[in-house]
């Protein structure tokens, strides 16, 4: 469960929208519900302190964004349930500390403050109970939206007739090998190489995706994954990333060299 992928949007723009929405919601919530310390403010104090409370909440949320981005790229652009829970826990802890310090040194510097336990249970935790659903919903909604956009950018290698095809990003395709009435697709998934067998002809795939390069009557490669040339017993091969070796027949040598040499210049 904790290792399952979670819908996530890495766009800072969308996270700043969540932060601004959070600031506005905190202001509205405090202004109209007037929990404990807020009902002691006068009209002028409310207009001073309540926007600052909202700004404090948005700042607490934004503080984690650089770390969030780091974790996202460290996990090969994957986000998991456990990572999302880690973010929420850190946000809650930082928000509790920030709210307490703000209360002590800004709101009540010269008055008798509430004890930490009373402040936590009577004000901070009830406020967080209304704030967290906004954060969770906003992050989940933007993540789902991003996933839908991402899915729309995938290509599909179709199977003949009613046979299922394979949907994936073009640059996740490493190479495709002909295998009788099937094609064997080698592709990258979560940092590993996987293979799928699809009922189709290599020529049909080549016609549909001209950016794939024919190196042999039985092989298509994605030039994006080209690593280096290899010659063995007078035969030419291309080495692709992920330790995949593909033969190059004499028929296609000139075209293959022209394309691959131009991509590495």
Short mmCIF file of C-alpha atoms in Angstrom, two decimals:
data_model
loop_
_atom_site.label_atom_id
_atom_site.label_comp_id
_atom_site.label_asym_id
_atom_site.label_seq_id
_atom_site.Cartn_x
_atom_site.Cartn_y
_atom_site.Cartn_z
CA UNK A 1 0.00 0.00 0.00
CA UNK A 2 2.68 2.51 1.06
CA UNK A 3 4.80 1.65 -1.98
CA UNK A 4 1.99 2.24 -4.46
CA UNK A 5 2.27 5.19 -6.82
CA UNK A 6 0.33 8.32 -5.89
CA UNK A 7 -0.97 10.87 -8.43
CA UNK A 8 1.45 13.77 -8.28
CA UNK A 9 2.06 17.00 -10.15
CA UNK A 10 5.60 18.39 -9.90
CA UNK A 11 4.61 21.79 -11.35
CA UNK A 12 5.61 24.54 -8.89
CA UNK A 13 2.91 26.76 -10.37
CA UNK A 14 0.18 24.40 -9.21
CA UNK A 15 1.68 24.05 -5.75
CA UNK A 16 1.81 27.83 -5.39
CA UNK A 17 -1.88 27.90 -6.32
CA UNK A 18 -2.50 25.43 -3.47
CA UNK A 19 -0.45 27.65 -1.13
CA UNK A 20 -2.43 30.76 -2.08
CA UNK A 21 -5.72 28.88 -1.69
CA UNK A 22 -4.52 27.70 1.70
CA UNK A 23 -3.72 31.26 2.79
CA UNK A 24 -7.16 32.47 1.72
CA UNK A 25 -8.94 29.55 3.41
CA UNK A 26 -7.08 30.08 6.71
CA UNK A 27 -8.06 33.76 6.70
CA UNK A 28 -11.74 32.99 5.97
CA UNK A 29 -11.86 30.16 8.52
CA UNK A 30 -10.34 32.25 11.32
CA UNK A 31 -12.36 35.36 10.49
CA UNK A 32 -15.74 33.67 10.61
CA UNK A 33 -15.22 30.96 13.26
CA UNK A 34 -13.17 33.09 15.68
CA UNK A 35 -11.49 30.27 17.64
CA UNK A 36 -10.32 31.11 21.18
CA UNK A 37 -7.48 33.61 20.65
CA UNK A 38 -9.05 35.18 17.55
CA UNK A 39 -12.24 36.22 19.36
CA UNK A 40 -10.06 38.41 21.57
CA UNK A 41 -8.93 40.52 18.59
CA UNK A 42 -10.53 43.81 17.71
CA UNK A 43 -11.59 44.58 14.10
CA UNK A 44 -8.27 46.21 13.26
CA UNK A 45 -6.23 43.39 14.84
CA UNK A 46 -8.15 40.83 12.82
CA UNK A 47 -7.22 42.54 9.57
CA UNK A 48 -3.58 42.59 10.68
CA UNK A 49 -3.09 39.16 12.22
CA UNK A 50 -5.45 36.91 10.26
CA UNK A 51 -3.82 37.53 6.84
CA UNK A 52 -0.50 36.85 8.57
CA UNK A 53 -1.84 33.52 9.82
CA UNK A 54 -2.82 32.72 6.22
CA UNK A 55 0.61 33.74 4.97
CA UNK A 56 2.19 31.59 7.66
CA UNK A 57 0.25 28.54 6.47
CA UNK A 58 1.22 29.15 2.84
CA UNK A 59 4.87 29.55 3.88
CA UNK A 60 4.84 26.28 5.83
CA UNK A 61 3.49 24.52 2.76
CA UNK A 62 6.01 26.14 0.41
CA UNK A 63 9.02 25.31 2.59
CA UNK A 64 8.82 21.64 1.66
CA UNK A 65 8.52 22.17 -2.11
CA UNK A 66 12.29 22.08 -2.89
CA UNK A 67 12.63 18.84 -0.89
CA UNK A 68 9.53 17.48 -2.60
CA UNK A 69 11.04 18.19 -6.02
CA UNK A 70 14.30 16.51 -4.98
CA UNK A 71 12.50 13.33 -3.83
CA UNK A 72 10.45 13.26 -7.04
CA UNK A 73 13.51 13.28 -9.29
CA UNK A 74 15.47 10.97 -7.01
CA UNK A 75 12.71 8.38 -7.45
CA UNK A 76 12.89 8.65 -11.27
CA UNK A 77 9.89 10.98 -11.40
CA UNK A 78 7.75 8.67 -9.29
CA UNK A 79 5.70 9.67 -6.25
CA UNK A 80 4.44 7.09 -3.76
CA UNK A 81 1.80 6.94 -1.02
CA UNK A 82 4.57 6.78 1.61
CA UNK A 83 6.18 9.94 0.18
CA UNK A 84 2.85 11.77 0.24
CA UNK A 85 2.31 10.74 3.87
CA UNK A 86 5.82 11.94 4.70
CA UNK A 87 5.02 15.34 3.19
CA UNK A 88 1.78 15.66 5.20
CA UNK A 89 3.49 14.65 8.46
CA UNK A 90 6.30 17.17 7.93
CA UNK A 91 3.78 19.88 7.03
CA UNK A 92 1.78 19.24 10.21
CA UNK A 93 4.90 19.33 12.42
CA UNK A 94 6.24 22.49 10.81
CA UNK A 95 2.80 24.14 10.98
CA UNK A 96 2.46 23.34 14.71
CA UNK A 97 5.89 24.81 15.50
CA UNK A 98 5.32 27.89 13.31
CA UNK A 99 1.84 28.56 14.70
CA UNK A 100 3.11 28.32 18.28
CA UNK A 101 6.07 30.64 17.67
CA UNK A 102 3.90 33.13 15.79
CA UNK A 103 1.41 33.15 18.66
CA UNK A 104 4.09 33.64 21.33
CA UNK A 105 6.24 36.26 19.64
CA UNK A 106 3.82 38.13 17.36
CA UNK A 107 0.26 37.77 18.63
CA UNK A 108 0.85 37.58 22.41
CA UNK A 109 4.29 39.04 23.16
CA UNK A 110 3.11 41.10 26.13
CA UNK A 111 0.14 39.07 27.35
CA UNK A 112 -0.34 35.82 29.26
CA UNK A 113 -0.18 33.12 26.56
CA UNK A 114 -2.06 29.84 26.56
CA UNK A 115 -0.11 26.77 27.59
CA UNK A 116 1.27 24.73 24.70
CA UNK A 117 -1.07 21.80 25.39
CA UNK A 118 -4.16 24.02 25.50
CA UNK A 119 -3.05 25.97 22.43
CA UNK A 120 -2.36 22.74 20.53
CA UNK A 121 -5.60 20.92 21.35
CA UNK A 122 -7.90 23.94 21.45
CA UNK A 123 -6.70 25.94 18.43
CA UNK A 124 -3.94 24.44 16.28
CA UNK A 125 -5.22 20.88 15.79
CA UNK A 126 -8.85 21.94 15.08
CA UNK A 127 -7.50 24.44 12.53
CA UNK A 128 -5.31 21.77 10.93
CA UNK A 129 -8.33 19.45 10.73
CA UNK A 130 -9.96 21.98 8.38
CA UNK A 131 -6.76 22.81 6.49
CA UNK A 132 -5.49 19.29 5.69
CA UNK A 133 -8.52 18.28 3.56
CA UNK A 134 -7.92 21.36 1.38
CA UNK A 135 -4.27 20.38 0.89
CA UNK A 136 -5.01 16.70 0.28
CA UNK A 137 -7.78 17.46 -2.22
CA UNK A 138 -5.71 20.09 -4.07
CA UNK A 139 -2.64 17.88 -4.40
CA UNK A 140 -4.68 14.84 -5.44
CA UNK A 141 -6.74 16.81 -7.99
CA UNK A 142 -3.68 18.39 -9.63
CA UNK A 143 -1.94 14.99 -9.61
CA UNK A 144 -4.89 13.33 -11.35
CA UNK A 145 -5.05 16.14 -13.89
CA UNK A 146 -1.33 15.78 -14.62
CA UNK A 147 -1.70 12.01 -15.02
CA UNK A 148 -4.49 12.49 -17.56
CA UNK A 149 -2.34 14.92 -19.54
CA UNK A 150 0.57 12.49 -19.38
CA UNK A 151 -1.57 9.58 -20.57
CA UNK A 152 -2.72 11.64 -23.53
CA UNK A 153 0.91 12.04 -24.66
CA UNK A 154 1.56 8.29 -24.79
CA UNK A 155 1.68 6.38 -28.05
CA UNK A 156 0.13 2.97 -28.67
CA UNK A 157 1.74 0.07 -30.47
CA UNK A 158 -1.40 -1.71 -31.58
CA UNK A 159 -2.01 -5.40 -31.83
CA UNK A 160 -3.70 -6.88 -34.90
CA UNK A 161 -7.41 -7.63 -34.70
CA UNK A 162 -8.64 -7.79 -31.12
CA UNK A 163 -5.20 -8.31 -29.63
CA UNK A 164 -4.19 -5.81 -27.00
CA UNK A 165 -1.55 -3.21 -27.72
CA UNK A 166 0.95 -1.37 -25.55
CA UNK A 167 0.71 2.29 -24.46
CA UNK A 168 3.91 4.04 -23.42
CA UNK A 169 6.04 7.13 -23.99
CA UNK A 170 7.99 7.10 -27.23
CA UNK A 171 11.36 7.52 -25.54
CA UNK A 172 10.62 4.59 -23.23
CA UNK A 173 10.85 2.33 -26.29
CA UNK A 174 14.39 0.96 -26.59
CA UNK A 175 14.02 -1.41 -29.55
CA UNK A 176 11.55 -3.74 -31.23
CA UNK A 177 12.34 -7.21 -32.54
CA UNK A 178 10.39 -9.26 -35.05
CA UNK A 179 9.32 -12.67 -33.77
CA UNK A 180 7.30 -14.67 -36.33
CA UNK A 181 3.83 -13.08 -36.37
CA UNK A 182 4.62 -10.98 -33.34
CA UNK A 183 6.86 -8.10 -32.37
CA UNK A 184 8.78 -8.08 -29.10
CA UNK A 185 8.91 -4.58 -27.62
CA UNK A 186 11.79 -3.77 -25.27
CA UNK A 187 10.90 -0.74 -23.17
CA UNK A 188 11.94 1.07 -20.02
CA UNK A 189 9.69 1.03 -16.96
CA UNK A 190 10.71 2.29 -13.51
CA UNK A 191 14.38 2.12 -14.44
CA UNK A 192 14.17 -1.50 -15.64
CA UNK A 193 13.91 -3.08 -19.08
CA UNK A 194 10.72 -5.00 -19.74
CA UNK A 195 9.47 -6.93 -22.76
CA UNK A 196 6.00 -7.27 -24.24
CA UNK A 197 4.93 -9.53 -27.08
CA UNK A 198 2.36 -8.00 -29.44
CA UNK A 199 0.72 -9.62 -32.46
CA UNK A 200 1.78 -7.31 -35.28
CA UNK A 201 4.28 -7.01 -38.13
CA UNK A 202 7.52 -5.10 -37.76
CA UNK A 203 6.91 -3.36 -41.09
CA UNK A 204 3.54 -2.07 -39.84
CA UNK A 205 5.15 -0.66 -36.69
CA UNK A 206 7.93 0.93 -38.79
CA UNK A 207 5.35 2.60 -41.05
CA UNK A 208 3.37 3.94 -38.09
CA UNK A 209 6.41 5.27 -36.20
CA UNK A 210 8.98 6.55 -38.74
CA UNK A 211 11.22 7.90 -35.97
CA UNK A 212 12.14 4.33 -35.11
CA UNK A 213 15.22 3.30 -37.09
CA UNK A 214 15.45 0.04 -39.04
CA UNK A 215 18.85 -1.57 -38.47
CA UNK A 216 18.02 -5.08 -39.63
CA UNK A 217 15.09 -6.87 -41.22
CA UNK A 218 14.21 -8.08 -37.71
CA UNK A 219 14.98 -4.96 -35.67
CA UNK A 220 13.88 -1.37 -35.09
CA UNK A 221 15.68 0.82 -32.59
CA UNK A 222 14.97 4.14 -30.91
CA UNK A 223 17.96 6.41 -31.72
CA UNK A 224 17.38 8.13 -28.36
CA UNK A 225 18.98 5.11 -26.64
CA UNK A 226 22.06 4.79 -28.87
CA UNK A 227 25.28 4.41 -26.87
CA UNK A 228 28.09 3.29 -29.22
CA UNK A 229 29.13 1.13 -32.16
CA UNK A 230 30.53 -2.36 -31.90
CA UNK A 231 32.25 -4.51 -34.51
CA UNK A 232 32.63 -8.23 -34.02
CA UNK A 233 33.84 -10.73 -36.67
CA UNK A 234 33.31 -8.15 -39.41
CA UNK A 235 29.72 -7.64 -38.30
CA UNK A 236 28.39 -4.28 -37.12
CA UNK A 237 26.24 -3.82 -34.02
CA UNK A 238 24.78 -0.89 -32.14
CA UNK A 239 24.95 -0.88 -28.37
CA UNK A 240 21.97 0.72 -26.72
CA UNK A 241 21.61 1.86 -23.16
CA UNK A 242 20.60 -0.84 -20.68
CA UNK A 243 23.13 -3.26 -22.28
CA UNK A 244 21.06 -4.13 -25.33
CA UNK A 245 22.97 -5.15 -28.48
CA UNK A 246 21.30 -4.97 -31.91
CA UNK A 247 22.78 -6.12 -35.26
CA UNK A 248 23.09 -3.77 -38.22
CA UNK A 249 22.80 -5.45 -41.63
CA UNK A 250 24.71 -4.20 -44.68
CA UNK A 251 21.44 -3.15 -46.32
CA UNK A 252 20.80 -0.52 -43.64
CA UNK A 253 24.34 0.41 -42.59
CA UNK A 254 24.64 3.71 -44.45
CA UNK A 255 21.25 5.00 -43.32
CA UNK A 256 21.81 3.88 -39.74
CA UNK A 257 25.25 5.52 -39.55
CA UNK A 258 23.93 8.75 -41.02
CA UNK A 259 21.08 8.98 -38.50
CA UNK A 260 23.01 7.87 -35.39
CA UNK A 261 26.10 9.92 -36.15
CA UNK A 262 23.95 13.02 -36.58
CA UNK A 263 22.19 12.42 -33.23
CA UNK A 264 25.49 12.25 -31.35
CA UNK A 265 27.12 15.32 -32.89
#
